Coordinates of N, CA and C in Angstrom, one line a residue:
M1 N -13.9 -3.8 -26.8 CA -14.2 -4.0 -25.8 C -15.5 -4.8 -26.1
R2 N -15.8 -5.1 -27.4 CA -16.9 -5.5 -27.8 C -16.2 -6.9 -28.4
K3 N -17.2 -7.8 -27.9 CA -16.2 -9.2 -29.0 C -18.3 -9.4 -30.1
N4 N -18.1 -10.3 -30.2 CA -19.5 -10.9 -30.8 C -19.1 -12.0 -30.9
V5 N -20.1 -12.4 -29.4 CA -19.6 -14.1 -28.3 C -20.8 -14.8 -28.7
P6 N -20.8 -15.7 -28.7 CA -22.6 -16.4 -28.1 C -23.7 -15.6 -27.2
P7 N -24.8 -16.2 -27.9 CA -26.4 -15.9 -27.1 C -25.8 -16.7 -25.5
H8 N -25.4 -16.9 -24.7 CA -25.5 -17.3 -23.8 C -24.4 -16.8 -23.2
S9 N -23.2 -16.7 -23.6 CA -22.6 -16.2 -22.8 C -22.7 -14.2 -22.1
A10 N -22.9 -13.4 -22.6 CA -24.2 -12.6 -22.9 C -24.0 -12.1 -20.8
A11 N -24.9 -12.9 -20.2 CA -26.0 -13.9 -19.0 C -23.9 -13.8 -18.2
S12 N -23.3 -14.1 -18.6 CA -22.8 -14.2 -17.7 C -20.3 -12.9 -17.6
A13 N -21.2 -12.5 -18.2 CA -20.4 -10.4 -18.2 C -20.7 -9.7 -17.8
P14 N -19.2 -9.6 -16.8 CA -19.1 -9.8 -16.0 C -20.1 -7.5 -16.0
Q15 N -20.8 -8.0 -14.1 CA -20.8 -6.7 -13.9 C -20.6 -5.3 -13.8
E16 N -19.4 -5.2 -13.0 CA -18.5 -4.4 -12.9 C -17.2 -4.7 -12.9
V17 N -16.4 -2.9 -13.4 CA -14.9 -3.3 -13.7 C -13.8 -2.6 -13.0
R18 N -12.9 -2.6 -12.8 CA -12.6 -2.3 -11.7 C -11.2 -1.6 -11.7
I19 N -10.9 -0.3 -12.0 CA -10.2 0.0 -12.0 C -8.9 -0.2 -10.4
I20 N -7.2 -0.5 -11.7 CA -6.0 -0.9 -10.7 C -5.0 -0.8 -10.6
G21 N -5.0 0.5 -11.5 CA -3.8 1.6 -10.4 C -4.5 3.4 -10.8
G22 N -3.1 4.2 -10.4 CA -3.4 5.3 -10.1 C -4.5 6.0 -8.9
Q23 N -5.0 7.0 -9.7 CA -5.3 8.1 -8.4 C -7.3 7.8 -8.5
W24 N -7.7 6.7 -9.3 CA -9.6 6.3 -9.2 C -8.7 4.4 -9.1
K25 N -7.6 4.2 -8.3 CA -7.2 2.4 -7.4 C -8.9 2.1 -7.0
R26 N -9.3 0.9 -7.9 CA -10.1 0.9 -6.3 C -12.0 1.0 -7.6
T27 N -11.5 1.8 -7.7 CA -13.2 2.8 -8.2 C -13.6 1.6 -9.0
R28 N -14.9 0.8 -8.6 CA -15.8 0.2 -9.4 C -16.4 1.1 -10.7
L29 N -16.3 0.5 -11.7 CA -17.6 1.3 -13.3 C -18.8 0.4 -13.9
P30 N -19.7 0.5 -13.6 CA -20.6 0.1 -14.1 C -20.8 -0.9 -15.9
V31 N -21.1 -1.9 -16.2 CA -20.8 -2.2 -17.2 C -22.5 -2.3 -17.4
A32 N -22.0 -2.2 -18.8 CA -24.7 -2.0 -19.3 C -23.8 -2.9 -19.2
Q33 N -25.6 -3.2 -20.0 CA -26.2 -4.5 -20.5 C -26.2 -4.9 -22.2
S34 N -25.5 -5.0 -22.8 CA -25.3 -5.2 -24.6 C -24.1 -5.9 -25.2
P35 N -25.1 -6.3 -25.5 CA -24.8 -7.6 -26.9 C -23.5 -7.5 -27.1
G36 N -22.8 -8.9 -26.7 CA -20.5 -8.9 -26.8 C -20.4 -7.5 -25.8
L37 N -21.2 -7.2 -25.6 CA -19.8 -6.2 -24.7 C -18.7 -7.6 -24.1
R38 N -16.6 -6.9 -24.1 CA -16.9 -7.6 -22.6 C -16.0 -6.9 -22.5
P39 N -15.1 -6.6 -21.4 CA -14.3 -5.0 -20.7 C -13.2 -6.1 -20.4
T40 N -11.3 -5.4 -21.0 CA -10.8 -6.3 -20.7 C -10.0 -6.3 -19.6
P41 N -10.4 -8.2 -19.3 CA -10.0 -8.6 -18.0 C -8.5 -7.4 -17.0
S42 N -9.7 -7.6 -15.7 CA -7.7 -6.2 -14.7 C -6.9 -7.3 -14.9
R43 N -6.6 -8.6 -15.4 CA -4.8 -9.4 -15.0 C -4.2 -8.7 -17.2
V44 N -5.7 -8.2 -18.2 CA -4.7 -8.4 -18.9 C -4.4 -6.7 -18.6
R45 N -5.3 -5.7 -18.4 CA -4.9 -4.7 -17.9 C -3.7 -4.7 -17.0
E46 N -3.0 -5.3 -15.8 CA -1.7 -4.3 -15.5 C -1.7 -5.4 -16.1
T47 N -1.1 -6.4 -17.0 CA 0.0 -6.3 -17.4 C 0.6 -5.5 -18.8
L48 N -0.8 -5.6 -19.6 CA -0.7 -3.5 -19.6 C 0.1 -2.8 -19.4
F49 N -0.3 -1.9 -18.5 CA 0.2 -0.6 -18.2 C 1.5 -1.3 -16.9
N50 N 2.0 -2.6 -16.3 CA 2.5 -2.5 -16.4 C 4.6 -2.8 -17.7
W51 N 4.1 -2.8 -19.5 CA 4.6 -3.1 -20.0 C 5.0 -1.2 -20.3
L52 N 3.8 -0.6 -20.2 CA 3.6 0.9 -20.0 C 4.2 1.1 -19.3
G53 N 4.5 1.4 -18.1 CA 5.4 1.7 -17.5 C 5.0 2.1 -16.0
Q54 N 3.4 2.0 -15.7 CA 2.6 2.2 -14.7 C 1.5 3.9 -14.5
R55 N 2.7 5.6 -14.3 CA 2.6 6.0 -14.7 C 2.9 6.4 -16.5
L56 N 1.4 6.9 -16.5 CA 1.5 7.1 -18.0 C 1.2 9.8 -18.2
D57 N 2.3 10.0 -17.6 CA 2.5 11.7 -17.6 C 1.9 11.7 -18.3
G58 N 0.3 13.9 -18.2 CA 0.7 14.1 -19.7 C 0.8 13.3 -21.3
W59 N -0.5 12.1 -21.3 CA -0.6 11.5 -22.5 C -1.5 11.8 -22.9
R60 N -1.0 11.6 -24.0 CA -2.5 12.1 -24.9 C -3.3 11.0 -26.0
C61 N -4.3 9.8 -24.9 CA -4.9 8.9 -25.2 C -5.9 9.0 -25.9
L62 N -6.3 8.1 -26.9 CA -7.7 7.9 -27.6 C -7.8 6.4 -27.5
D63 N -9.6 6.1 -26.8 CA -10.2 4.7 -26.6 C -11.1 4.1 -27.9
A64 N -10.6 4.0 -29.1 CA -11.9 4.0 -30.1 C -12.3 3.3 -30.6
F65 N -12.3 2.5 -29.4 CA -14.2 1.8 -28.9 C -13.9 1.2 -28.6
A66 N -15.0 2.4 -26.8 CA -14.5 2.1 -26.1 C -15.3 1.0 -25.0
G67 N -16.1 1.1 -25.1 CA -17.2 0.8 -24.3 C -17.7 0.4 -23.4
S68 N -17.2 -0.1 -21.9 CA -17.1 0.2 -20.5 C -16.5 1.3 -20.3
G69 N -15.0 1.5 -21.0 CA -14.4 2.6 -21.1 C -13.2 1.7 -20.1
A70 N -13.0 0.9 -19.6 CA -12.2 0.3 -19.5 C -10.6 0.8 -18.9
L71 N -10.2 0.6 -20.4 CA -8.9 1.1 -20.9 C -8.4 3.0 -20.5
G72 N -9.5 3.3 -20.8 CA -9.2 4.8 -21.2 C -9.1 5.5 -19.5
L73 N -9.8 5.1 -19.3 CA -10.1 5.5 -17.8 C -9.0 5.2 -17.1
E74 N -8.5 3.8 -17.6 CA -7.7 3.4 -16.4 C -6.1 4.4 -16.4
A75 N -6.0 4.9 -18.4 CA -5.1 5.5 -18.0 C -5.1 7.1 -17.4
A76 N -6.6 7.0 -17.6 CA -6.3 8.9 -17.0 C -6.8 8.9 -15.4
S77 N -5.9 7.9 -15.2 CA -6.0 7.9 -13.2 C -4.3 7.3 -13.4
R78 N -4.2 7.0 -14.6 CA -2.7 7.4 -14.1 C -1.6 8.0 -14.5
G79 N -3.1 9.1 -14.9 CA -2.2 10.3 -14.6 C -2.4 11.2 -16.4
A80 N -2.4 10.8 -17.9 CA -3.0 11.2 -19.3 C -3.2 12.6 -18.9
A81 N -2.5 13.5 -20.2 CA -3.9 14.6 -19.6 C -4.6 14.6 -20.0
E82 N -4.8 13.3 -21.5 CA -6.7 13.9 -21.8 C -6.5 12.7 -22.7
V83 N -8.3 12.0 -22.2 CA -7.7 10.6 -22.5 C -9.8 10.9 -23.0
V84 N -9.7 10.6 -24.7 CA -11.0 10.5 -25.3 C -12.0 9.1 -25.6
L85 N -13.0 8.7 -25.2 CA -12.6 7.5 -26.1 C -14.2 8.2 -26.2
V86 N -13.8 6.9 -27.6 CA -14.9 7.0 -28.5 C -16.1 5.2 -28.6
E87 N -17.2 5.9 -28.9 CA -18.0 4.2 -28.9 C -19.1 4.8 -29.7
H88 N -19.8 4.5 -30.7 CA -21.3 4.2 -31.6 C -22.5 3.5 -30.5
D89 N -22.0 3.8 -29.6 CA -23.7 2.6 -29.0 C -24.5 4.3 -27.7
A90 N -25.5 4.2 -28.1 CA -25.4 5.7 -27.2 C -26.1 5.3 -26.0
A91 N -26.7 4.6 -26.0 CA -27.1 3.7 -24.2 C -25.4 3.7 -23.5
L92 N -24.2 2.8 -24.6 CA -22.6 3.2 -23.5 C -22.8 4.3 -23.9
C93 N -22.5 4.9 -24.2 CA -22.0 7.0 -23.9 C -22.3 7.3 -23.2
R94 N -24.1 7.2 -22.8 CA -24.1 7.7 -21.9 C -23.5 6.6 -20.8
S95 N -24.6 5.6 -20.3 CA -22.9 5.5 -18.9 C -22.1 6.0 -19.1
L96 N -21.6 6.1 -20.2 CA -20.1 6.1 -19.1 C -19.7 7.7 -18.7
G97 N -20.5 9.0 -19.8 CA -21.3 11.1 -18.8 C -21.2 10.5 -18.0
I98 N -21.8 9.8 -17.5 CA -22.2 9.5 -16.0 C -21.4 9.2 -15.1
T99 N -20.5 7.8 -15.1 CA -19.2 8.0 -15.0 C -18.2 9.4 -14.6
L100 N -17.4 9.5 -16.3 CA -17.5 10.5 -16.5 C -18.0 11.5 -15.1
A101 N -19.2 11.9 -14.5 CA -19.6 13.5 -13.2 C -18.9 12.3 -12.1
K102 N -19.0 11.2 -12.2 CA -19.5 11.0 -10.9 C -17.9 10.4 -10.5
L103 N -17.0 10.3 -11.2 CA -15.3 10.4 -11.4 C -14.9 12.2 -11.2
K104 N -15.5 13.2 -11.6 CA -15.0 15.0 -11.8 C -13.4 14.1 -13.0
A105 N -13.4 13.4 -13.8 CA -12.6 13.3 -14.9 C -12.6 14.0 -15.5
T106 N -12.1 15.7 -15.5 CA -12.3 16.7 -15.8 C -11.7 16.1 -17.5
G107 N -10.6 15.5 -17.3 CA -9.6 15.0 -18.4 C -9.6 14.0 -20.3
V108 N -11.3 13.8 -19.0 CA -11.8 12.6 -20.3 C -12.6 12.5 -20.8
R109 N -13.0 12.7 -21.8 CA -14.7 13.6 -22.4 C -14.8 11.8 -23.2
V110 N -16.2 11.9 -23.8 CA -17.2 11.2 -24.5 C -17.3 11.9 -25.9
E111 N -17.3 10.5 -27.2 CA -17.4 11.5 -28.3 C -17.7 10.3 -29.1
R112 N -19.3 10.4 -29.3 CA -20.0 9.3 -29.9 C -19.3 9.1 -31.5
G113 N -19.1 8.0 -32.6 CA -19.0 8.0 -33.2 C -18.7 6.8 -33.4
D114 N -18.3 6.2 -35.1 CA -16.9 5.2 -35.7 C -15.7 5.7 -35.2
G115 N -15.3 4.8 -34.6 CA -13.8 5.1 -34.4 C -12.3 5.1 -35.0
V116 N -12.6 4.1 -36.0 CA -12.1 4.6 -37.4 C -12.2 6.1 -37.5
A117 N -12.8 6.3 -38.3 CA -13.9 7.7 -38.6 C -12.5 8.9 -36.9
A118 N -13.1 9.3 -36.0 CA -12.1 8.8 -35.4 C -10.6 9.5 -35.5
L119 N -10.1 8.8 -35.5 CA -9.2 8.2 -35.7 C -8.7 9.0 -37.2
A120 N -9.4 9.0 -38.0 CA -9.0 9.7 -39.2 C -8.3 11.0 -39.0
Q121 N -9.8 11.3 -38.7 CA -10.1 12.8 -37.8 C -8.6 13.3 -37.4
R122 N -7.8 12.3 -36.5 CA -6.7 13.1 -35.6 C -5.3 12.2 -36.2
Q123 N -5.1 12.5 -38.2 CA -4.4 12.1 -38.9 C -3.8 13.1 -38.9
G124 N -1.8 13.0 -37.9 CA -1.2 14.2 -38.1 C -1.3 14.6 -36.7
Q125 N -2.2 13.4 -35.7 CA -1.7 14.9 -34.0 C -0.8 15.0 -33.1
G126 N -0.5 13.5 -33.2 CA 1.1 12.5 -33.0 C 0.0 12.0 -30.8
L127 N -0.6 11.4 -31.7 CA -1.0 11.6 -30.3 C 0.2 10.2 -29.3
D128 N 0.1 10.0 -28.0 CA 0.7 9.3 -27.6 C 0.1 7.5 -27.2
L129 N -0.6 7.2 -27.2 CA -1.6 6.3 -27.1 C -2.8 6.0 -27.2
V130 N -3.1 5.2 -28.8 CA -4.4 4.4 -29.2 C -5.1 3.3 -28.1
F131 N -6.3 3.4 -28.0 CA -5.8 1.4 -27.7 C -7.7 1.5 -28.5
L132 N -7.2 -0.6 -29.4 CA -7.8 -0.7 -30.6 C -8.4 -2.1 -30.0
D133 N -9.6 -2.3 -29.6 CA -10.7 -3.5 -28.8 C -11.8 -3.3 -30.1
P134 N -11.7 -3.7 -31.2 CA -12.6 -3.4 -32.0 C -13.8 -4.9 -32.5
P135 N -15.0 -5.1 -32.7 CA -15.8 -6.1 -32.5 C -15.2 -7.5 -33.1
F136 N -15.7 -8.2 -32.9 CA -14.3 -9.6 -32.8 C -15.8 -10.2 -33.7
A137 N -15.5 -10.6 -34.7 CA -16.9 -11.1 -35.9 C -16.3 -12.2 -36.2
E138 N -17.5 -13.0 -36.7 CA -16.4 -14.7 -37.2 C -16.1 -14.3 -38.8
G139 N -15.0 -14.7 -39.2 CA -13.9 -14.7 -39.6 C -12.3 -14.4 -39.1
G140 N -12.9 -13.4 -38.1 CA -12.1 -12.4 -37.6 C -12.0 -10.9 -38.1
N141 N -13.2 -10.0 -39.0 CA -13.5 -9.1 -39.2 C -11.9 -8.3 -39.3
E142 N -11.7 -8.5 -40.4 CA -10.1 -8.4 -40.7 C -10.5 -7.4 -41.5
A143 N -11.5 -7.0 -42.1 CA -11.4 -5.3 -43.6 C -11.2 -3.9 -41.7
L144 N -12.3 -4.9 -41.1 CA -12.1 -3.8 -40.2 C -11.2 -3.7 -38.8
F145 N -10.2 -4.1 -38.6 CA -9.1 -4.8 -38.0 C -7.6 -3.4 -38.8
D146 N -8.1 -3.6 -39.9 CA -7.0 -3.1 -41.5 C -7.0 -1.9 -40.5
E147 N -8.4 -0.9 -41.6 CA -8.1 0.5 -41.0 C -7.9 0.9 -39.5
A148 N -8.4 -0.2 -38.4 CA -8.4 0.5 -37.9 C -6.0 0.9 -37.7
L149 N -5.7 -0.1 -37.7 CA -4.6 0.1 -37.1 C -3.7 0.9 -38.2
R150 N -4.2 0.2 -39.6 CA -3.9 1.8 -40.2 C -4.5 3.6 -40.1
A151 N -5.5 3.9 -39.2 CA -6.0 5.2 -39.1 C -5.5 5.1 -38.2
A152 N -4.9 4.9 -37.2 CA -3.7 4.5 -35.9 C -3.0 5.2 -36.0
R153 N -2.1 4.3 -36.4 CA -0.6 4.1 -36.7 C -0.6 5.8 -38.1
R154 N -1.5 6.5 -38.3 CA -1.4 8.1 -39.3 C -2.0 8.8 -38.0
A155 N -2.1 8.4 -36.6 CA -3.0 9.2 -35.2 C -2.1 9.3 -34.2
I156 N -0.5 8.8 -34.8 CA 0.4 8.5 -33.0 C 1.2 9.1 -33.5
G157 N 1.8 9.4 -32.5 CA 3.8 10.2 -33.1 C 4.6 9.3 -33.6
E158 N 5.8 9.4 -33.2 CA 7.1 8.4 -34.2 C 6.9 7.6 -32.7
N159 N 7.6 8.4 -31.5 CA 6.8 7.4 -30.5 C 6.0 7.1 -30.1
G160 N 4.5 6.8 -31.0 CA 3.4 6.4 -30.4 C 3.4 4.5 -30.0
L161 N 2.6 4.7 -29.2 CA 1.9 2.9 -28.9 C -0.1 3.0 -29.4
I162 N 0.2 1.8 -29.8 CA -1.0 1.0 -30.4 C -1.3 -0.3 -29.2
Y163 N -2.5 0.1 -29.0 CA -2.7 -1.2 -27.9 C -3.1 -1.7 -28.5
L164 N -3.6 -3.8 -29.0 CA -3.9 -4.4 -29.4 C -5.2 -5.3 -29.7
E165 N -6.2 -5.4 -28.9 CA -6.9 -7.2 -28.9 C -7.1 -7.6 -30.5
A166 N -6.7 -8.7 -30.1 CA -7.5 -9.4 -31.1 C -7.6 -11.0 -31.4
P167 N -8.6 -11.4 -32.2 CA -9.3 -13.4 -31.6 C -7.4 -14.3 -32.1
R168 N -6.5 -13.6 -32.2 CA -5.9 -13.8 -33.4 C -4.2 -13.2 -33.0
A169 N -3.0 -13.7 -32.9 CA -1.4 -12.9 -33.1 C -1.3 -12.6 -34.3
L170 N -1.5 -10.8 -34.7 CA -0.8 -10.9 -35.7 C 0.3 -10.9 -35.9
S171 N 0.8 -10.9 -37.0 CA 2.2 -11.4 -37.5 C 3.2 -10.7 -37.8
G172 N 5.1 -10.5 -38.0 CA 5.7 -9.3 -38.2 C 5.2 -8.2 -39.9
D173 N 5.4 -9.6 -40.3 CA 5.3 -9.2 -41.4 C 3.6 -8.3 -41.6
E174 N 1.9 -8.9 -41.2 CA 1.0 -7.9 -41.6 C 1.8 -7.2 -40.7
L175 N 2.2 -6.7 -39.1 CA 2.0 -5.2 -38.9 C 3.0 -4.5 -39.7
A176 N 4.0 -4.9 -40.6 CA 4.9 -3.9 -41.6 C 4.1 -3.7 -42.5
Q177 N 3.1 -4.1 -43.0 CA 2.7 -3.6 -43.9 C 1.8 -2.8 -43.8
R178 N 1.2 -2.3 -41.8 CA 0.7 -0.9 -42.0 C 1.1 -0.4 -41.3
G179 N 3.8 -0.4 -41.3 CA 4.0 0.5 -40.4 C 3.9 0.1 -39.8
L180 N 3.5 -1.1 -38.5 CA 4.1 -1.0 -37.2 C 4.5 -2.0 -37.3
Q181 N 5.7 -2.9 -35.9 CA 5.9 -3.8 -35.6 C 5.9 -4.2 -34.2
L182 N 5.6 -5.3 -33.6 CA 5.6 -5.7 -32.4 C 6.2 -5.6 -30.7
H183 N 5.8 -4.5 -29.9 CA 7.1 -4.6 -29.2 C 6.6 -5.0 -27.3
R184 N 5.3 -5.6 -27.8 CA 5.3 -6.9 -27.2 C 3.4 -7.5 -26.5
H185 N 3.2 -9.0 -26.3 CA 2.6 -9.8 -26.9 C 2.0 -10.5 -25.7
G186 N 0.9 -11.4 -25.4 CA 0.1 -12.2 -24.7 C -0.9 -12.4 -25.5
R187 N -1.5 -13.1 -24.6 CA -3.1 -13.8 -25.1 C -3.2 -14.3 -23.1
A188 N -4.8 -14.1 -23.6 CA -5.5 -14.6 -22.7 C -7.3 -15.3 -23.2
G189 N -7.0 -15.9 -22.5 CA -8.0 -17.1 -23.6 C -8.6 -16.8 -25.1
Q190 N -9.0 -17.3 -25.0 CA -8.9 -16.7 -27.2 C -8.5 -15.8 -27.4
V191 N -8.3 -14.4 -26.3 CA -7.9 -13.3 -27.5 C -6.2 -13.1 -27.0
A192 N -5.3 -12.2 -28.5 CA -4.4 -12.0 -28.0 C -3.9 -10.4 -28.1
F193 N -3.7 -10.6 -27.2 CA -2.7 -8.2 -27.7 C -1.3 -8.1 -27.6
H194 N -1.6 -6.7 -27.9 CA -0.7 -6.5 -29.3 C -0.1 -5.1 -28.3
L195 N 1.2 -4.5 -27.5 CA 1.1 -3.8 -27.5 C 2.1 -3.5 -29.3
L196 N 1.9 -2.0 -29.8 CA 2.6 -2.6 -30.8 C 2.8 -1.3 -30.8
R197 N 4.4 -0.4 -31.8 CA 5.6 0.7 -32.2 C 5.0 0.7 -33.1
V198 N 5.6 1.8 -33.6 CA 6.0 2.7 -35.3 C 7.6 1.8 -35.3
L199 N 7.0 1.6 -37.2 CA 8.5 0.0 -37.2 C 9.6 1.6 -38.1
A200 N 10.4 0.6 -37.3 CA 12.4 2.0 -37.3 C 12.2 1.4 -39.1
A201 N 12.7 2.8 -38.8 CA 13.3 3.1 -39.8 C 14.7 1.9 -40.8
E202 N 14.3 1.5 -41.9 CA 16.4 0.7 -42.1 C 17.4 1.6 -42.4

């Protein structure tokens, strides 16, 4: 949910995002003022949940870089049984807590901390879906993306999925080195988005 962007762009950041499907459809979510915070656009979320099949009943999900919480709350709105929103920024965590209280989102919880560490703690837990939207930095922040993907791979189940936003499209070879393969992909402006699966055994 967070991109490192030029300072002038922060002023044009959306002040709210809207859940686009499920029980909280059309609910507006506030977007706190935070440098570089960029919620996933509605059209990208719509594409993603078309790929996922609209309903996520019973799924266990983790949003490792939650920001505004748009991805995780969209999953909860569509029936996910458990959603963890991990965010390191205290002000954003407070904002998320207020939103959850207003929604009475009992299946969602906010966890303040590091997204990669949160995934590492869930190694072998067989999560159904992990959202990864790490901060973009000059040069692409390659080390963080690598750590996040490897930790997410160990946290999801055999049929689990990883959604990744990145400043560039990842190749099949890059993904295979992390035990993953591309399921779907797209691009919105300067952001490449991917839906990944566990690499099938040959």
